[in-house]
Each structure stands twice: as structure tokens, then as C-alpha cells.
Tab-separated table of C-alpha atoms in Angstrom:
chain	number	residue	atom	x	y	z
A	1	GLN	CA	12.540	71.135	57.440
A	2	ASN	CA	14.634	73.522	55.382
A	3	VAL	CA	16.366	70.855	53.901
A	4	PHE	CA	17.671	70.656	50.188
A	5	ASN	CA	19.834	68.799	47.837
A	6	MET	CA	23.089	70.042	46.834
A	7	VAL	CA	25.598	69.106	44.261
A	8	VAL	CA	29.086	68.907	44.880
A	9	GLU	CA	31.464	70.609	42.594
A	10	VAL	CA	34.382	71.027	44.506
A	11	PRO	CA	35.477	68.549	47.458
A	12	ARG	CA	36.917	70.763	50.537
A	13	TRP	CA	40.897	71.215	50.298
A	14	THR	CA	40.952	71.023	46.517
A	15	ASN	CA	41.834	73.917	44.266
A	16	ALA	CA	40.350	72.858	40.918
A	17	LYS	CA	37.631	75.469	39.837
A	18	MET	CA	34.847	73.012	38.969
A	19	GLU	CA	31.647	74.149	38.390
A	20	ILE	CA	27.992	73.044	36.748
A	21	ALA	CA	28.533	73.585	33.045
A	22	THR	CA	25.394	75.308	32.223
A	23	LYS	CA	25.464	75.921	28.320
A	24	ASP	CA	26.421	72.356	27.978
A	25	PRO	CA	23.678	69.462	27.375
A	26	LEU	CA	22.786	68.060	30.564
A	27	ASN	CA	24.696	70.516	32.546
A	28	PRO	CA	27.816	68.235	33.651
A	29	ILE	CA	30.488	69.196	36.180
A	30	LYS	CA	33.662	70.565	34.095
A	31	GLN	CA	36.372	72.433	35.104
A	32	ASP	CA	36.253	76.314	34.372
A	33	VAL	CA	38.808	77.224	31.647
A	34	LYS	CA	40.335	80.726	31.390
A	35	LYS	CA	42.246	82.263	28.742
A	36	GLY	CA	43.103	78.483	27.506
A	37	LYS	CA	44.063	77.296	30.798
A	38	LEU	CA	42.322	75.287	33.077
A	39	ARG	CA	41.572	77.412	36.379
A	40	TYR	CA	42.493	76.899	39.822
A	41	VAL	CA	41.853	79.051	43.034
A	42	ALA	CA	45.127	80.228	44.495
A	43	ASN	CA	45.923	79.245	48.115
A	44	VAL	CA	45.707	82.832	50.006
A	45	PHE	CA	47.634	82.231	53.475
A	46	PRO	CA	46.156	80.819	55.619
A	47	HIS	CA	44.077	78.838	53.543
A	48	LYS	CA	44.176	75.831	51.332
A	49	GLY	CA	41.630	75.611	48.420
A	50	TYR	CA	38.368	75.569	48.983
A	51	ILE	CA	37.847	75.635	53.066
A	52	TRP	CA	34.219	73.746	52.456
A	53	ASN	CA	32.880	71.501	50.344
A	54	TYR	CA	31.263	73.582	47.742
A	55	GLY	CA	28.591	73.481	45.143
A	56	ALA	CA	25.439	74.403	44.113
A	57	ILE	CA	21.559	73.791	44.756
A	58	PRO	CA	19.916	72.344	41.796
A	59	GLN	CA	16.582	73.734	40.315
A	60	THR	CA	17.850	77.673	41.361
A	61	TRP	CA	18.958	80.388	38.885
A	62	GLU	CA	20.499	83.635	39.631
A	63	ASP	CA	18.401	85.655	37.019
A	64	PRO	CA	20.867	88.275	35.516
A	65	GLY	CA	17.805	90.077	34.280
A	66	HIS	CA	16.503	90.859	37.995
A	67	LYS	CA	17.999	93.097	40.434
A	68	ASP	CA	17.847	91.639	43.670
A	69	GLU	CA	15.891	93.922	46.204
A	70	ASN	CA	18.557	93.134	48.921
A	71	THR	CA	21.666	93.767	46.917
A	72	GLY	CA	20.886	96.244	44.152
A	73	CYS	CA	22.578	94.122	41.560
A	74	CYS	CA	21.506	91.593	39.178
A	75	GLY	CA	22.221	88.009	39.236
A	76	ASP	CA	25.210	86.166	38.081
A	77	ASN	CA	23.350	83.860	35.681
A	78	ASP	CA	24.498	80.525	37.718
A	79	PRO	CA	22.460	78.195	40.123
A	80	ILE	CA	23.139	79.253	43.969
A	81	ASP	CA	26.098	78.391	45.517
A	82	VAL	CA	26.687	76.527	48.556
A	83	CYS	CA	29.500	75.838	51.437
A	84	GLU	CA	28.739	72.780	53.365
A	85	ILE	CA	30.516	72.901	56.522
A	86	GLY	CA	30.184	69.594	57.823
A	87	SER	CA	33.403	67.136	58.692
A	88	LYS	CA	33.205	64.607	55.734
A	89	VAL	CA	35.012	65.602	52.636
A	90	CYS	CA	32.562	64.835	49.868
A	91	SER	CA	33.356	63.739	46.409
A	92	ARG	CA	32.768	65.728	43.099
A	93	GLY	CA	29.266	64.898	41.554
A	94	GLU	CA	28.128	63.870	44.873
A	95	VAL	CA	24.471	64.744	45.718
A	96	ILE	CA	23.717	65.297	49.292
A	97	LYS	CA	21.111	66.485	51.625
A	98	VAL	CA	22.031	69.816	53.591
A	99	LYS	CA	20.023	71.888	56.203
A	100	VAL	CA	20.291	75.601	55.336
A	101	LEU	CA	21.813	77.762	58.103
A	102	GLY	CA	22.379	81.052	56.704
A	103	THR	CA	23.769	83.076	53.706
A	104	LEU	CA	26.399	85.730	52.395
A	105	ALA	CA	25.472	88.159	50.066
A	106	LEU	CA	28.948	88.415	47.775
A	107	ILE	CA	29.131	91.121	44.916
A	108	ASP	CA	31.219	89.755	42.530
A	109	GLU	CA	32.174	91.938	39.906
A	110	GLY	CA	28.713	93.923	40.127
A	111	GLU	CA	26.617	90.655	40.205
A	112	THR	CA	24.716	89.390	43.191
A	113	ASP	CA	26.320	86.181	44.106
A	114	TRP	CA	24.678	84.461	47.109
A	115	LYS	CA	26.673	81.918	49.375
A	116	ILE	CA	24.231	79.784	51.222
A	117	ILE	CA	25.927	78.374	54.375
A	118	ALA	CA	24.472	74.531	55.142
A	119	ILE	CA	25.406	71.471	56.876
A	120	ASN	CA	25.095	67.753	55.415
A	121	VAL	CA	22.008	66.252	57.438
A	122	GLU	CA	24.513	63.035	57.831
A	123	ASP	CA	26.960	64.861	59.699
A	124	PRO	CA	27.254	63.762	63.000
A	125	GLU	CA	26.869	67.256	64.911
A	126	ALA	CA	24.005	68.340	62.114
A	127	ASP	CA	21.399	68.357	65.063
A	128	ASN	CA	23.132	70.858	67.095
A	129	TYR	CA	22.885	73.126	63.993
A	130	ASN	CA	19.633	75.139	63.336
A	131	ASP	CA	21.021	78.774	62.623
A	132	ILE	CA	23.728	80.813	61.482
A	133	ASN	CA	24.559	81.817	65.150
A	134	ASP	CA	25.070	78.314	65.589
A	135	VAL	CA	27.848	78.182	63.332
A	136	ARG	CA	29.583	80.713	65.170
A	137	ARG	CA	29.313	79.100	68.684
A	138	MET	CA	30.033	75.582	67.270
A	139	LYS	CA	32.945	76.708	64.814
A	140	PRO	CA	34.501	79.871	66.259
A	141	GLY	CA	36.576	82.081	63.383
A	142	TYR	CA	34.708	79.539	60.576
A	143	LEU	CA	32.382	82.321	59.293
A	144	GLU	CA	35.219	85.183	59.672
A	145	ALA	CA	37.481	83.000	57.291
A	146	THR	CA	34.734	82.471	55.106
A	147	VAL	CA	34.487	86.157	54.288
A	148	ASP	CA	38.296	86.585	54.162
A	149	TRP	CA	38.555	83.867	51.496
A	150	PHE	CA	35.849	85.057	49.409
A	151	LYS	CA	37.215	88.465	49.722
A	152	ARG	CA	40.407	87.739	48.634
A	153	TYR	CA	40.407	84.466	46.259
A	154	LYS	CA	40.920	86.772	43.360
A	155	VAL	CA	43.512	88.947	44.463
A	156	PRO	CA	46.213	86.640	43.242
A	157	ASP	CA	44.793	87.192	39.826
A	158	GLY	CA	45.327	90.706	39.868
A	159	LYS	CA	41.733	91.475	40.942
A	160	PRO	CA	40.581	93.909	43.569
A	161	GLU	CA	39.182	92.388	46.669
A	162	ASN	CA	35.243	91.257	46.313
A	163	GLN	CA	32.726	93.359	48.080
A	164	PHE	CA	29.562	92.152	49.879
A	165	ALA	CA	26.192	93.440	50.691
A	166	PHE	CA	25.263	94.153	54.380
A	167	ASN	CA	28.785	94.829	55.170
A	168	GLY	CA	29.589	91.273	54.931
A	169	GLU	CA	27.171	90.164	57.603
A	170	PHE	CA	25.425	86.879	57.437
A	171	LYS	CA	21.923	86.728	57.093
A	172	ASP	CA	19.887	84.062	58.934
A	173	LYS	CA	18.327	80.940	58.235
A	174	ASP	CA	14.671	82.397	57.068
A	175	PHE	CA	16.429	84.930	55.123
A	176	ALA	CA	18.423	81.976	53.085
A	177	VAL	CA	15.320	80.035	52.825
A	178	ASN	CA	13.718	82.463	51.142
A	179	VAL	CA	16.647	83.774	48.587
A	180	ILE	CA	16.486	79.963	47.762
A	181	LYS	CA	12.619	80.196	47.075
A	182	SER	CA	13.216	83.054	45.044
A	183	THR	CA	15.824	81.602	42.849
A	184	HIS	CA	13.523	78.507	42.563
A	185	GLU	CA	10.568	80.782	41.118
A	186	HIS	CA	13.453	82.062	38.618
A	187	TRP	CA	14.371	78.850	37.433
A	188	LYS	CA	10.961	77.487	36.851
A	189	ALA	CA	10.128	80.771	34.683
A	190	LEU	CA	13.468	79.499	33.107
A	191	ILE	CA	12.705	76.126	32.247
A	192	ALA	CA	8.916	76.666	31.179
A	193	LYS	CA	10.576	79.554	28.745
A	194	LYS	CA	8.978	82.198	30.196
A	195	THR	CA	12.170	83.913	30.644
A	196	ASP	CA	15.088	83.930	27.953
A	197	GLY	CA	17.938	81.986	29.772
A	198	GLY	CA	20.447	83.048	26.534
A	199	GLU	CA	23.201	80.403	26.486
A	200	ILE	CA	21.835	78.093	29.306
A	201	ASN	CA	20.985	74.936	28.222
A	202	CYS	CA	18.108	73.683	29.698
A	203	THR	CA	17.397	70.275	28.616
A	204	ASN	CA	15.907	67.860	31.065
A	205	LEU	CA	14.386	64.621	31.960
A	206	THR	CA	12.165	65.255	34.849
A	207	VAL	CA	10.298	68.631	34.469
A	208	SER	CA	7.406	67.290	32.447
A	209	GLY	CA	5.724	70.749	31.495
A	210	SER	CA	8.861	72.411	30.251
A	211	PRO	CA	9.353	72.654	26.769
A	212	PHE	CA	13.270	71.547	27.100
A	213	CYS	CA	12.034	68.285	28.497
A	214	CYS	CA	13.666	65.368	26.663
A	215	SER	CA	13.414	61.348	26.412
A	216	GLN	CA	15.934	58.939	28.444
A	217	GLU	CA	16.918	58.071	24.999
A	218	CYS	CA	17.639	61.482	23.797
A	219	ALA	CA	19.501	61.902	26.945
A	220	LYS	CA	21.774	58.754	26.914
A	221	ALA	CA	22.452	59.587	23.212
A	222	THR	CA	23.942	62.882	24.397
A	223	VAL	CA	26.030	61.037	26.990
A	224	ASP	CA	27.173	58.524	24.735
A	225	ALA	CA	28.639	61.031	21.998
A	226	ALA	CA	30.632	62.880	24.755
A	227	PRO	CA	34.177	61.776	24.492
A	228	PRO	CA	35.348	58.796	26.780
A	229	CYS	CA	37.311	60.183	29.720
A	230	LYS	CA	40.965	59.653	30.024
A	231	ALA	CA	43.476	59.898	32.827
A	232	ALA	CA	43.573	63.652	34.727
A	233	ASN	CA	46.345	65.896	33.662
A	234	PRO	CA	48.693	65.859	37.076
A	235	VAL	CA	48.283	69.376	38.937
A	236	PRO	CA	50.606	71.877	37.844
A	237	PRO	CA	53.014	72.340	40.570
A	238	GLU	CA	52.186	76.120	40.963
A	239	VAL	CA	48.839	75.318	42.336
A	240	ASP	CA	50.271	74.454	45.734
A	241	LYS	CA	51.803	77.964	45.813
A	242	TRP	CA	50.519	80.041	48.845
A	243	PHE	CA	50.149	83.774	48.591
A	244	TYR	CA	50.863	86.063	51.562
A	245	TYR	CA	49.672	89.501	51.492
A	246	GLN	CA	48.458	92.349	53.885
A	247	LYS	CA	44.712	92.700	54.598
A	248	ASN	CA	43.144	96.029	53.987
């Protein structure tokens, strides 16, 4: 049915760059830190924060040692990313079932970084979406806005515009599912220790044949050893700033 689980890292319209921390035990969701500061994505007009619910498909890995045959670039060392386009603003950490519709091949600083376009299966309009052209028909301008967002979101940090494979064209559902299956195979090699994952922490509770599999007690001890959650820091006022610049 082309339905996959998605872990929501960033709810739509928010700016905090939250992501699965692959190097930490049990891979919690944490805010990215750069040069000692918590990281937020800039608002590049007309976009406010992330313009979809953003997250990842678990049990996938974009292998940095594997050159993608479609893009000619190696993977970015993370699970595969998902842009969920439904009407509900999801919660961080929520796990939802999504129907895959297509994919965009971002080349981020020389690495392949696939962006899967999907919709929550519980969305009231989910039945109307079966492939990427349905997004173009039902939500005109959304795919173009998605390309624009990924092209320009790092420019306020002083970086150049991002590039894309296939001239920024979206690939269809079948292509996207094959990409997910490929990254799942890379994950299986990683979790079975057939591929060196470097600093990635592969400790898990559920993959019984994995040398990284641990007991419930071990996992609980890891969680209990984590520092207690405190009240979140207020979002700095500069996060609400808008950036305007001429499109190239």
C-alpha cells in the first residue's frame, strides 16, 4: 500500500531544527546545535518556519559510503527525510502513518538528501492523493514552494543556494518507494554490522538478530540516566525575523 511510519521531528510552522540524534543512545530527538548555539531555520519570505510536518522514516539510512546511481552523490548519513503535507499540524515525536506520493532529490553540500513527499493516511483528503501529480492538482504551488524552501533556507546563514538532481523535478510514487527500499537495505546492513556506521549509535530493542540489540532493562537504564527535562528556553526574538532577497 506504500504506507510507511514517519517520526515527526518538526511540526509545521515551527523553526527549531529538531532531529533524530543518531549518535546518542536510543536516538532521541534533539535540537541541532551549531557553534554552541541552538539552531533555528530562518523565515525566508514568504515561508514561515517549516512549511510541512517534517520528519524521517525509521529503519532507513542514507549511506555516506554509497554513491547514489541517480544523483552521483553519496548519502548524508541520516534516515530518509519526509515532508508531510496534510492539514493537521502534528506534534513533535508523534509517529504517524503516511502514504508516499513522490520525492525530491536535494544535493546538500555535495551529499544526496532525498525528501519524500507524503500525506498522513488519516488526513480527510488522503484518499484523493495517490501520486505526485495529485499534489500538483490539489495543492497548486505547494511543490514549487517546497523546491524554493529547500533552495534558499540556508542563504540567511551565508551559504549558497542548494542544488537538486533532475533539475529540481519531483519523481513519482514508485520512484520514491524504491528509494525508501534502497535506504532500508542500507539500514539493515548497518544494524547487522555489515557496514561500518562510524559514530552512529545502533543500540535497539527490537531487531533480534542485530549485535546492537539490548534488553528492556538496559534501555530503561539509558533513559533513566538522562538529565531530567526542564522548562524550554524562550525562543529568541530574532527567530521571528523575515529575510527577503532576490531569487536567482
